[in-house]
XYZ file of C-alpha atoms in Angstrom:
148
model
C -0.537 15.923 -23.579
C 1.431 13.246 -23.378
C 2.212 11.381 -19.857
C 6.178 11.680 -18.426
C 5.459 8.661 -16.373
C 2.177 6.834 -15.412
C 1.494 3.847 -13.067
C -1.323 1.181 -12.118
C -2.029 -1.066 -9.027
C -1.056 -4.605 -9.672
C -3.031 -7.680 -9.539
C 0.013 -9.669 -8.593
C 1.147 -6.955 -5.999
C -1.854 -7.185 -4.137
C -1.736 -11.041 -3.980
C 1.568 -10.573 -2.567
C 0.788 -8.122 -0.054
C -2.235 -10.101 0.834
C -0.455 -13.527 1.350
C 2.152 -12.093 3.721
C 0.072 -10.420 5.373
C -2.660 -13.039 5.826
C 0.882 -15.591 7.180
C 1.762 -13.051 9.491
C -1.495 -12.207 11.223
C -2.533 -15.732 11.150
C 0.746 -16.698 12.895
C 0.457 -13.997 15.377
C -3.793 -14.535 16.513
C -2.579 -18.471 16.590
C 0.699 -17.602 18.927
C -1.512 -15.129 20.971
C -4.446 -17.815 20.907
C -1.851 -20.084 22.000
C -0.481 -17.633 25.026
C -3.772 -17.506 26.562
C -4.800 -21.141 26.664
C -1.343 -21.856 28.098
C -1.647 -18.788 30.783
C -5.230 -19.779 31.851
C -4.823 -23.665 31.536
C -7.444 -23.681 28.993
C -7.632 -26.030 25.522
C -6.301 -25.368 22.292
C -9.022 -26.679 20.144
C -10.336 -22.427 20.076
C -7.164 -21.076 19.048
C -6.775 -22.604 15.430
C -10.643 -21.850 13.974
C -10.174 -18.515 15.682
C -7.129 -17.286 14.179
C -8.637 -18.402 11.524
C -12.004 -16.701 11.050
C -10.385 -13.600 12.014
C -7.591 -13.653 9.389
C -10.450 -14.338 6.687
C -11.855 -11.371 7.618
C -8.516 -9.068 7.368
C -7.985 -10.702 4.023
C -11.730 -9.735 3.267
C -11.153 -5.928 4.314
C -7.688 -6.446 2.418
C -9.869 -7.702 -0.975
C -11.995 -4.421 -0.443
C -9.650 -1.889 -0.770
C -7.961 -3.703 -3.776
C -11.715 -3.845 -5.638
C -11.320 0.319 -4.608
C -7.933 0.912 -5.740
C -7.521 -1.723 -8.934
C -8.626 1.225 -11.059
C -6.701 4.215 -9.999
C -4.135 5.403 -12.149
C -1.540 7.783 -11.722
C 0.582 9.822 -14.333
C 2.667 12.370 -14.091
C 2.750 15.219 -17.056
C 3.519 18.907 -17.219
C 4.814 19.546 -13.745
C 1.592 17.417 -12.043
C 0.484 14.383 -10.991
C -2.768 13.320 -12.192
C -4.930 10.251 -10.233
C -7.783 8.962 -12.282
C -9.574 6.908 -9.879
C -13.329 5.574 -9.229
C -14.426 8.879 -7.613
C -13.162 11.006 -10.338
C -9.588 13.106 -11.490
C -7.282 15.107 -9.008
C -3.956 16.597 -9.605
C -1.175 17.646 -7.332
C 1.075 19.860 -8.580
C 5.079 18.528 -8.148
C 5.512 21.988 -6.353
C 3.145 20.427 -3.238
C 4.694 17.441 -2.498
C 7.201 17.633 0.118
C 8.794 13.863 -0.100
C 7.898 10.674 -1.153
C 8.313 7.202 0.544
C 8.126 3.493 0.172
C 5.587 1.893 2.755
C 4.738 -1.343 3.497
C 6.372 -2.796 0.204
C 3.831 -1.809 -2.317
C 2.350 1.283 -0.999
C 4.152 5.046 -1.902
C 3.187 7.709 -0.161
C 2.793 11.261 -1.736
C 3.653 13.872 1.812
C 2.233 17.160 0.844
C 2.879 20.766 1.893
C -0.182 20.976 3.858
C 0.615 18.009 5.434
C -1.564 16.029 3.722
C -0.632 12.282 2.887
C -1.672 10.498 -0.583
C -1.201 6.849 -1.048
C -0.567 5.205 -4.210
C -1.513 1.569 -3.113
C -0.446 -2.034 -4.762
C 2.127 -0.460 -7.440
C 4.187 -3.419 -9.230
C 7.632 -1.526 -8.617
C 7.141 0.922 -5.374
C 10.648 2.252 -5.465
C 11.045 3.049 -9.185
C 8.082 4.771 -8.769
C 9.352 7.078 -5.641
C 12.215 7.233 -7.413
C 10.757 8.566 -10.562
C 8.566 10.946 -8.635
C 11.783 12.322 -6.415
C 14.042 12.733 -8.817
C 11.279 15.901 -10.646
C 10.882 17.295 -7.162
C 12.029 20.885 -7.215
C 14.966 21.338 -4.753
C 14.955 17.833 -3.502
C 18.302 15.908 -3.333
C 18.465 12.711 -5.575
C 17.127 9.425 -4.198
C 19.627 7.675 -2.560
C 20.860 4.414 -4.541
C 18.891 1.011 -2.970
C 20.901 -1.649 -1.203
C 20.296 -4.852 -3.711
């Protein structure tokens, strides 16, 4: 049997993910941190070590679910999709899913006809992938063309 189509998490996606996000949240604690001292005349020597220690530990919780999700893999043969992951092999037949989107830059999401929602986390090139995946969708239109 072999695979149509298969896909991995990427190292390099996840350190992409995890540097904006770790910029962004940083930013925003430091701007809130910042809000506060100026709105109840307090110092600004908190704000900075704050935002800080907090950020590490998103980025911590971020490292997690990459040590989780590093070894999935997805293909996609004979009508299903097959996930080969840490906690063992599932398949969804193409018949289930209902559509498929980008999230969040790395992430696609899998909606199913029970209104279940599977992830596919850290993938190298999100919108191939949804692409790939929509266009053997029974009765579902083609993916429309990206805007690059």
């Amino acid at each position: 049997m072999e695979a149509e189509f298969s896909w991995a998490p990427s190292r390099q996606a996840f350190l992409r993910r995890i540097a904006i996000s770790t910029t962004l949240t940083f930013a925003g604690l430091a701007a809130l941190g910042l809000l506060v001292s100026l709105w109840f005349d307090a110092g600004i020597l908190w704000v900075f070590p704050t935002a800080a220690i907090l950020t590490i530990g998103f980025a911590v919780e971020d490292y997690q679910g990459w040590r989780n999700a590093r070894l999935d893999r997805w293909s996609l043969s004979e009508g299903r999709l097959l996930h080969e992951g840490p906690e063992g092999m599932g398949m969804i037949s193409l018949t289930d899913i209902r559509r498929v989107r980008v999230r969040f830059g790395t992430r696609v999401i899998l909606f199913l006809a029970d209104g279940t929602r599977v992830a596919m986390r850290y993938l190298p090139h999100p919108r191939e992938t949804a692409a790939q995946i929509a266009a053997l969708l029974p009765d579902s239109p083609p993916p429309a063309p990206s805007a690059t």
